[in-house]
Coordinates of C-alpha atoms in Angstrom, one line a residue:
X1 CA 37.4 49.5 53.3
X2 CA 34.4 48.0 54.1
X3 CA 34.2 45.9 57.6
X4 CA 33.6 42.3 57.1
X5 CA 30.2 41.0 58.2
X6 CA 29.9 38.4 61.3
X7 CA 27.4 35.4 61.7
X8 CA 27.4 33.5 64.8
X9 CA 25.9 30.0 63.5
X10 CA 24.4 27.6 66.3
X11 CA 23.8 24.4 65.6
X12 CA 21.7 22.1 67.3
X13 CA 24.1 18.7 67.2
X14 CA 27.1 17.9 65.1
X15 CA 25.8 14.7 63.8
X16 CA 25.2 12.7 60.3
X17 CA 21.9 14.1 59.6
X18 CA 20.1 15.9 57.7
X19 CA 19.8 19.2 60.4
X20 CA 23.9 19.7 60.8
X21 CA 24.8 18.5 56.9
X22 CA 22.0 21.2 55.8
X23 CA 24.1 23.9 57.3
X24 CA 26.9 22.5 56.8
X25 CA 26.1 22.3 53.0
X26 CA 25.0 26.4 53.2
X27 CA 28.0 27.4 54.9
X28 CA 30.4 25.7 52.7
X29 CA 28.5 28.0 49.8
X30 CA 28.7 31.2 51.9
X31 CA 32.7 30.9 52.4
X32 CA 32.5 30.8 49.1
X33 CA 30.8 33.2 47.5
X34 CA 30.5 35.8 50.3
X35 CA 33.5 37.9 52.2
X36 CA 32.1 36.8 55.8
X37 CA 33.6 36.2 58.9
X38 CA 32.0 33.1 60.9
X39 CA 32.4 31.6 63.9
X40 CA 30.4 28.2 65.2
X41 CA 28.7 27.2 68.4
X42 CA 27.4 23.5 68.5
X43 CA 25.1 22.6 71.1
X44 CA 26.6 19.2 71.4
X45 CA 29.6 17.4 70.4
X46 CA 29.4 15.3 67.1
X47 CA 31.6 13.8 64.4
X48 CA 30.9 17.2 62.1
X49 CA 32.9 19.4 64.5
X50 CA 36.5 18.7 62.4
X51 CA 33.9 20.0 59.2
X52 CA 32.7 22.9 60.6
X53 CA 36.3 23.3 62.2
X54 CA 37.5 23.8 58.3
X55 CA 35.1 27.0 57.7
X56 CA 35.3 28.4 61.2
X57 CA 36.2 28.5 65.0
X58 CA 33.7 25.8 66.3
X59 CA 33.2 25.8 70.1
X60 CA 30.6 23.6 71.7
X61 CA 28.2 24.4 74.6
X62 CA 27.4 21.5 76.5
X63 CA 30.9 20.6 77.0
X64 CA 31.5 19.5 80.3
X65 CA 27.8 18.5 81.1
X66 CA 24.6 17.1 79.6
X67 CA 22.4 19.1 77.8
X68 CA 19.3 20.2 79.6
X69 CA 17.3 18.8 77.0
X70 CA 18.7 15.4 77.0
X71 CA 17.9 15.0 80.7
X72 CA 14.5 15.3 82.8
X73 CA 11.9 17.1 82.4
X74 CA 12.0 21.1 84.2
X75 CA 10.9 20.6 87.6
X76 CA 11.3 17.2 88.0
X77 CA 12.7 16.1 91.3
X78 CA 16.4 14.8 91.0
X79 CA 18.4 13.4 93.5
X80 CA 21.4 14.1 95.0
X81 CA 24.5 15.2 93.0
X82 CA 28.0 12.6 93.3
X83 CA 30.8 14.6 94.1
X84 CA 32.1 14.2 90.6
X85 CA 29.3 15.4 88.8
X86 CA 28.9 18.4 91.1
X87 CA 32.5 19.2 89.7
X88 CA 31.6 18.9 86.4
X89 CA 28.7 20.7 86.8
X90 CA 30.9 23.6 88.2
X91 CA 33.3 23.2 85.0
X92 CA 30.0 23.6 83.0
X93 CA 28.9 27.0 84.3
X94 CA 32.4 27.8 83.9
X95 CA 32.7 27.2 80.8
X96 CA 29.7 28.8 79.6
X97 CA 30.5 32.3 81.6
X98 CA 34.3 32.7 79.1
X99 CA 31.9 31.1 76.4
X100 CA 29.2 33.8 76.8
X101 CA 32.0 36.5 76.8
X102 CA 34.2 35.5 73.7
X103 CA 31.0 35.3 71.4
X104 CA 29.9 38.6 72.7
X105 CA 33.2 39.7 72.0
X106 CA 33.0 38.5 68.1
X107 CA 30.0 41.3 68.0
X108 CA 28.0 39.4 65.3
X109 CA 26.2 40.9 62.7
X110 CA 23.5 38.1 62.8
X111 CA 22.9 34.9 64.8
X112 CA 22.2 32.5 62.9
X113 CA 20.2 29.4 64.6
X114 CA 20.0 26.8 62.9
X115 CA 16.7 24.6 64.1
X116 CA 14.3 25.9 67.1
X117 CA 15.6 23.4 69.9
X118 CA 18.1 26.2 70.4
X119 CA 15.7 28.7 71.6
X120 CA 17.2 28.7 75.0
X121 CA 20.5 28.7 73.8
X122 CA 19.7 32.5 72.6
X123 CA 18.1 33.4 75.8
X124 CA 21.8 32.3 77.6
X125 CA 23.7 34.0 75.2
X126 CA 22.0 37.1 75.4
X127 CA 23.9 38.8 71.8
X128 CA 22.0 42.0 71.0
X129 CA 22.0 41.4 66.9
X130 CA 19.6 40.7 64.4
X131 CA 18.3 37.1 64.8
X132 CA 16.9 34.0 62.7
X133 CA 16.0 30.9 63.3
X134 CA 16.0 28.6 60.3
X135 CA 12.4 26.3 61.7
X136 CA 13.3 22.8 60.2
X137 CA 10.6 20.8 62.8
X138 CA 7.1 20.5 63.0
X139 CA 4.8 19.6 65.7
X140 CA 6.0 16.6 66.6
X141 CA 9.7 17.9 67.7
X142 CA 8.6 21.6 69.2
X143 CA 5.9 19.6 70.8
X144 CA 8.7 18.6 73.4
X145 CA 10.1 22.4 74.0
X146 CA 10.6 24.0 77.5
X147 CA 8.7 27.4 77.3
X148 CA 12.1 29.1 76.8
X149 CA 12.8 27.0 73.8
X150 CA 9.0 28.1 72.8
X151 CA 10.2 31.7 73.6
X152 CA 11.9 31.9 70.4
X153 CA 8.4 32.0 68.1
X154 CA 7.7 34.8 70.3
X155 CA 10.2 37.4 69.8
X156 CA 8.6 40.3 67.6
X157 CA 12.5 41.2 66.1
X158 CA 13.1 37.4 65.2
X159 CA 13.3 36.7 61.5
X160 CA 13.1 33.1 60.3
X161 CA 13.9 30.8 56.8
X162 CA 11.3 27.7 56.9
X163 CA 12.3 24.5 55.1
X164 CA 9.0 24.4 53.1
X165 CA 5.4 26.7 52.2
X166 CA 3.9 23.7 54.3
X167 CA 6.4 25.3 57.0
X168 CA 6.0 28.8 56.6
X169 CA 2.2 28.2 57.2
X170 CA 2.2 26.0 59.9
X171 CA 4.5 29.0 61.9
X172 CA 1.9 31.7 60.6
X173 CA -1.0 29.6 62.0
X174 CA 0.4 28.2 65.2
X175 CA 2.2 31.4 66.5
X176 CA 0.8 34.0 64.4
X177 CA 4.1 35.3 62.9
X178 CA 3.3 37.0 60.0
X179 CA 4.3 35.9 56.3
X180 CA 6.9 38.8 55.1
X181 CA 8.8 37.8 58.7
X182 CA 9.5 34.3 56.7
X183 CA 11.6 33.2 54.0
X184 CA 11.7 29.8 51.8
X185 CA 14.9 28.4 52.5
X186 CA 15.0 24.5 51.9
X187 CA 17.2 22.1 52.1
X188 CA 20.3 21.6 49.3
X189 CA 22.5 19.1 47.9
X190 CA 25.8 18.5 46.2
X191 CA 25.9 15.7 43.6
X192 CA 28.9 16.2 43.2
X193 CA 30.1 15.1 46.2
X194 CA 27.8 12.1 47.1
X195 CA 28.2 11.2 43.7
X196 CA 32.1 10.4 44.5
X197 CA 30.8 8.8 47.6
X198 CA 28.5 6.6 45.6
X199 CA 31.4 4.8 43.5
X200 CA 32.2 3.3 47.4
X201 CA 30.8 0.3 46.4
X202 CA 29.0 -1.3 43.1
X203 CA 25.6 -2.5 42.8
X204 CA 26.8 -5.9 42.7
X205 CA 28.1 -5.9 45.8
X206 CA 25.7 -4.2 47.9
X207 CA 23.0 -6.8 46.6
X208 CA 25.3 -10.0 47.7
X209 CA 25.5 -7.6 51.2
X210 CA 21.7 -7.5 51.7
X211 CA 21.2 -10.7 50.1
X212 CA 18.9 -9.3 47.4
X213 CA 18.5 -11.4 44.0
X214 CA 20.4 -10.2 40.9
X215 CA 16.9 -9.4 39.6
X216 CA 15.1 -7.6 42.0
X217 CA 13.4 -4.4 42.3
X218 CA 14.4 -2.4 44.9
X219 CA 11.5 -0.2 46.8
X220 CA 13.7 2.2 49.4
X221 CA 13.2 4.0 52.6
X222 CA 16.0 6.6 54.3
X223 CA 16.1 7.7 57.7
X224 CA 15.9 6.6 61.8
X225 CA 13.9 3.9 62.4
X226 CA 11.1 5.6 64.8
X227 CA 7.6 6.6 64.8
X228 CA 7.9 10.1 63.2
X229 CA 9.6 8.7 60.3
X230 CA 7.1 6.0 59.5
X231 CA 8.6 3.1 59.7
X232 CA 5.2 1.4 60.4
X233 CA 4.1 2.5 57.3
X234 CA 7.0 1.4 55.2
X235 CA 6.6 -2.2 56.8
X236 CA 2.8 -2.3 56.1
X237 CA 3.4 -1.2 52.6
X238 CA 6.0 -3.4 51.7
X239 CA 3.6 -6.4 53.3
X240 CA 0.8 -5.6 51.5
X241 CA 2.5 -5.5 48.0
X242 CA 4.2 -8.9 48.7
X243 CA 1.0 -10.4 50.2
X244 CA 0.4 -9.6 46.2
X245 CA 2.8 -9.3 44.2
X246 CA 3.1 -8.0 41.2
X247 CA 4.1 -10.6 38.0
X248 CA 7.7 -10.0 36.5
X249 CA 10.9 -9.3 38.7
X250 CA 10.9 -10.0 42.4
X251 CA 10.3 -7.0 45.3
X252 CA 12.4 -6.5 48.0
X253 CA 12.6 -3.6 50.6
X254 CA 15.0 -1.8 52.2
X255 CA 15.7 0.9 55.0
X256 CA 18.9 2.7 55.6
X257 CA 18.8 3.9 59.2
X258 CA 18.7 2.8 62.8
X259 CA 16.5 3.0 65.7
X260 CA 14.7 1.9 68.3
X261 CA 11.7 -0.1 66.3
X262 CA 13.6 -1.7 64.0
X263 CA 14.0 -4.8 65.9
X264 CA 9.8 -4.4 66.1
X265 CA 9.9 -4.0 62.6
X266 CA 12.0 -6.9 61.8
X267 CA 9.4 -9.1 64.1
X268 CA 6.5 -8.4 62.6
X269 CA 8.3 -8.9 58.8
X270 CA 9.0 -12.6 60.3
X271 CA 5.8 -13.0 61.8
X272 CA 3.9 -12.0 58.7
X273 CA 6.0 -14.7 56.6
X274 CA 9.0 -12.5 54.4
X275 CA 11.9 -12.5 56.1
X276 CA 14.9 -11.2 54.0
X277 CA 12.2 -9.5 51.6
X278 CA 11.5 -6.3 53.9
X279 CA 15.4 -6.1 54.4
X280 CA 16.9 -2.9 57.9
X281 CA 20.9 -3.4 57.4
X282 CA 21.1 -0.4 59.7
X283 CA 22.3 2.8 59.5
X284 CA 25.5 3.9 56.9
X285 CA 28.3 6.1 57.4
X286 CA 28.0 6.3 54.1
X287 CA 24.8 6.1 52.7
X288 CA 25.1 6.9 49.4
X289 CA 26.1 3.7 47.4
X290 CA 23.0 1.8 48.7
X291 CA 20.6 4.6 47.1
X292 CA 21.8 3.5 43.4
X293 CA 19.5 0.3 44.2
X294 CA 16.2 2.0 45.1
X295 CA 13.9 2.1 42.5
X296 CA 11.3 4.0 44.0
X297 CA 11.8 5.9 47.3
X298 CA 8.8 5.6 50.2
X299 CA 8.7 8.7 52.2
X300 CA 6.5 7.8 54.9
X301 CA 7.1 10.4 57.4
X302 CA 4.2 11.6 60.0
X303 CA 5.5 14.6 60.4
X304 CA 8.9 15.9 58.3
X305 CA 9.3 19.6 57.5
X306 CA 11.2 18.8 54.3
X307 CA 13.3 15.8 54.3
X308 CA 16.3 15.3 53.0
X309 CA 15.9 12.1 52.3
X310 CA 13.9 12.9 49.6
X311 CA 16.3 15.2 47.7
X312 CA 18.8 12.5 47.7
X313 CA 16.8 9.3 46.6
X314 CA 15.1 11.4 43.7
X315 CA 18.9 12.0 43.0
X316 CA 19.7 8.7 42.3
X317 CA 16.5 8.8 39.7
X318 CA 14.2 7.3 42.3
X319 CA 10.5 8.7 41.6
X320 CA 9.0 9.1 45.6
X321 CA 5.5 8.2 46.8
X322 CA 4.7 10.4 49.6
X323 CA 1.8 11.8 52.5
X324 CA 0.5 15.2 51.6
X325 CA -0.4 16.1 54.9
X326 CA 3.4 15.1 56.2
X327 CA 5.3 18.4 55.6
X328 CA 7.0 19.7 52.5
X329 CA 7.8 16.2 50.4
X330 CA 4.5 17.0 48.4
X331 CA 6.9 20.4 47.3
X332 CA 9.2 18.4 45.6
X333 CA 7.0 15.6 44.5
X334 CA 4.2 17.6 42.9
X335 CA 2.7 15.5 39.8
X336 CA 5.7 15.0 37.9
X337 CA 8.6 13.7 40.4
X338 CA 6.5 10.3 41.4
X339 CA 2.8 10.3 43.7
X340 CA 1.3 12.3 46.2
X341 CA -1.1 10.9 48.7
X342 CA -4.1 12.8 50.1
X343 CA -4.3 10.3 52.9
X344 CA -2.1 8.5 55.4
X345 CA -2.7 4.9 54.0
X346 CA -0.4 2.3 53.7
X347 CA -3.2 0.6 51.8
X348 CA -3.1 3.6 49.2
X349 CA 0.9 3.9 49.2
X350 CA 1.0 0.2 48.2
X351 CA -1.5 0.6 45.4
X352 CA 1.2 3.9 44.4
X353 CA 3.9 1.1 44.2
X354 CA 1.9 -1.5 42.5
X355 CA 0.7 1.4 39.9
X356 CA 4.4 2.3 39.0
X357 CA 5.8 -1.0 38.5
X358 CA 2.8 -1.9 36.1
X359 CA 3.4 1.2 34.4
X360 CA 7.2 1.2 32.9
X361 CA 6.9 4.2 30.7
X362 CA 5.4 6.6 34.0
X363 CA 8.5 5.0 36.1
X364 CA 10.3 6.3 33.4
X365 CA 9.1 9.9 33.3
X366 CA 8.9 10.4 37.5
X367 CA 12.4 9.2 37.8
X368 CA 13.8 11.8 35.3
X369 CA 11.9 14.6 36.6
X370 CA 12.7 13.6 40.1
X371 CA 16.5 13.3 39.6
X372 CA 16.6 16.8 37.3
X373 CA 14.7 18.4 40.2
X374 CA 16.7 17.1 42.8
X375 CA 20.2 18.1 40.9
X376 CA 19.1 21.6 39.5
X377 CA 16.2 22.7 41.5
X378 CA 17.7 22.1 44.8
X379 CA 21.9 21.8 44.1
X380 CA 23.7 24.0 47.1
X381 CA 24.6 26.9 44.8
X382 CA 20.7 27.8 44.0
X383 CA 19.5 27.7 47.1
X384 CA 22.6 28.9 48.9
X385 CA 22.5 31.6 47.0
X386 CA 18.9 32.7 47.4
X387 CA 19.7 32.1 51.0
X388 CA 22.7 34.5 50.9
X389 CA 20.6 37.3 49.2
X390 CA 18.3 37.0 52.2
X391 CA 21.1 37.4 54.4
X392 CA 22.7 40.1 52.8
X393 CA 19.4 42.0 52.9
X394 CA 19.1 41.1 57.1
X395 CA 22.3 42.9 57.5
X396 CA 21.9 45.4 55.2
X397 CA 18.4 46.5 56.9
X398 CA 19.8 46.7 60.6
X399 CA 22.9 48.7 59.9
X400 CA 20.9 51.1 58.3

């Protein structure tokens, strides 16, 4: 009888976003479709533990102590430990010694990392097993590493899945690892379930929510409300195509997520003249119902390896208007799912909107393309499957 194969996976966080639900998503397929034995580690707690709890024993790291990464930078003087948090500290190390010895224990076949924060996570654990590291960041995230976080582009043994080509070359020009060490995995989704999660509430009443005319079209952004997503850009868009708006049915914006500009963002909106036209509810448990209003999807990301967000508007049969020189959006987009721009222009991206309202018949065509590709190009049991192949071949290779 053949032994059952192990994967340690190690998440980086157990939150709502796109990095945990992206694994989350994979392993759901792999218990599935594949006789594997799993077992979890999550860097920090998060409201996904009770789902990963469901496929697997989940233990988390940082469990008695903050993160290393959360707090200051290495060398930084600190001051004095309280009594208290000297204990807890203690509790800490403890904790990670029986840690460190029950996943050794579970002798994985592969360890699974899912993200590059949790480079030094692998240094701690020390597991001698085949390793990858599925590299959904770009510059602007590894930018902030330790140099044993950075350590893991560094191992010749590593193997790693990238999120997009735009990915997969960025790793082969920054740390020179070569091309055959990488494989495309991106991310997935499963209509069927946001789908469900959609019928939460109707279109009627998310407009009397937000306030938004009967009437209106809806132009939609997805994601924190921060820098590297954009918002700037999705409030200087919106601005300049209501400084001229188009003839017909009124435009309104709107941004599920939260964050640390969006009161910034809501200033300058009032300042410029439209409030309740560039419309930040905040962020959703469930975000799903709210996407059945956009009618195009902004993408306006600085720097996002392949976002999610972008599956799931294009779900929804939202045709997206994206950067090219942002990460792996321009993937999905191409020439058919909606407009790719060669420069970062809110200028440019509010002539893209402008040009797809006038133009009812190529609003048409993006938004079917957009929502076939997002359901059948990238649905969970595609790419969990290529993914799977992939894996199978890892542990196939090292046991021989």
């Amino acid at each position: 009888m053949t032994e059952k194969k192990r994967i340690l996976f190690i998440s980086h966080h157990g939150t709502m976003s796109g990095a945990p639900i992206s694994l989350l998503t994979l392993m759901k397929h792999f218990a599935a479709n594949r006789d594997w034995e799993f077992q979890v580690l999550m860097r920090k707690e998060g409201p996904l533990r009770s789902e990963f709890e469901k496929l697997a024993p989940t233990h988390v790291y940082y469990q008695h102590f903050l993160d290393p990464a959360d707090m200051r930078p290495e060398g930084a003087k600190r001051p004095p430990l309280p009594e208290d948090v000297r204990r807890r500290k203690f509790r800490q190390w403890r904790h990670e010694q029986r840690l460190r010895l029950k996943l050794r224990q579970f002798k994985p076949d592969l360890v699974y990392s899912n993200t590059t924060v949790n480079g030094d996570l692998l240094a701690k654990l020390g597991i001698k097993a085949p390793t990858l590291i599925h590299v959904r960041e770009l510059w602007t995230t590894i930018a902030l590493y330790n140099q044993v976080q950075l350590n893991a582009f560094k191992q010749p043994d590593y193997k790693y899945f990238a999120v997009s080509e735009f990915v997969r070359n960025y790793l082969k020009d920054t740390f020179s690892i070569a091309h055959e060490r990488i494989g495309i995995v991106p991310g997935s989704i499963e209509p069927e379930v946001f789908d469900k999660q959609a019928e939460d509430l109707t279109v009627g009443e998310m407009r009397k929510e937000l306030a938004l005319p009967e009437d209106a079209v809806i132009i939609g952004g997805l994601g924190s409300v921060d820098s590297r997503k954009g918002v700037d850009y999705f409030v200087d868009t919106a601005l300049d195509v209501l400084r001229s708006e188009p003839k017909g049915r009124p435009v309104y914006f709107v941004w599920i997520g939260d964050g640390g500009m969006r009161q910034d963002m809501l200033k300058k909106v009032e300042d410029a003249g439209f409030s309740g036209r560039v419309v930040f509810p905040g962020a959703r448990k469930n975000p799903y119902p709210y996407l059945k209003l956009f009618e195009i999807g902004l993408m306006t990301s600085r720097d996002d390896p392949f976002p999610r967000s972008v599956m799931e508007m294009a779900a929804f049969g939202a045709p997206i208007i994206c950067f090219k020189g942002s990460g792996g959006a321009a993937e999905f987009v191409l020439d058919d799912a909606g407009i790719v721009l060669d420069d970062f222009s809110a200028a440019d991206m509010a002539d893209a909107v402008r040009s797809i309202l006038a133009n009812d018949a190529a609003k048409a065509a993006f938004a079917i393309a957009a929502r076939r590709k997002a359901r059948e190009d990238y649905e969970t049991t595609r790419i969990g499957e290529s993914a799977a192949i992939l894996l199978d071949e890892m542990m196939a290779s090292a046991r021989s």
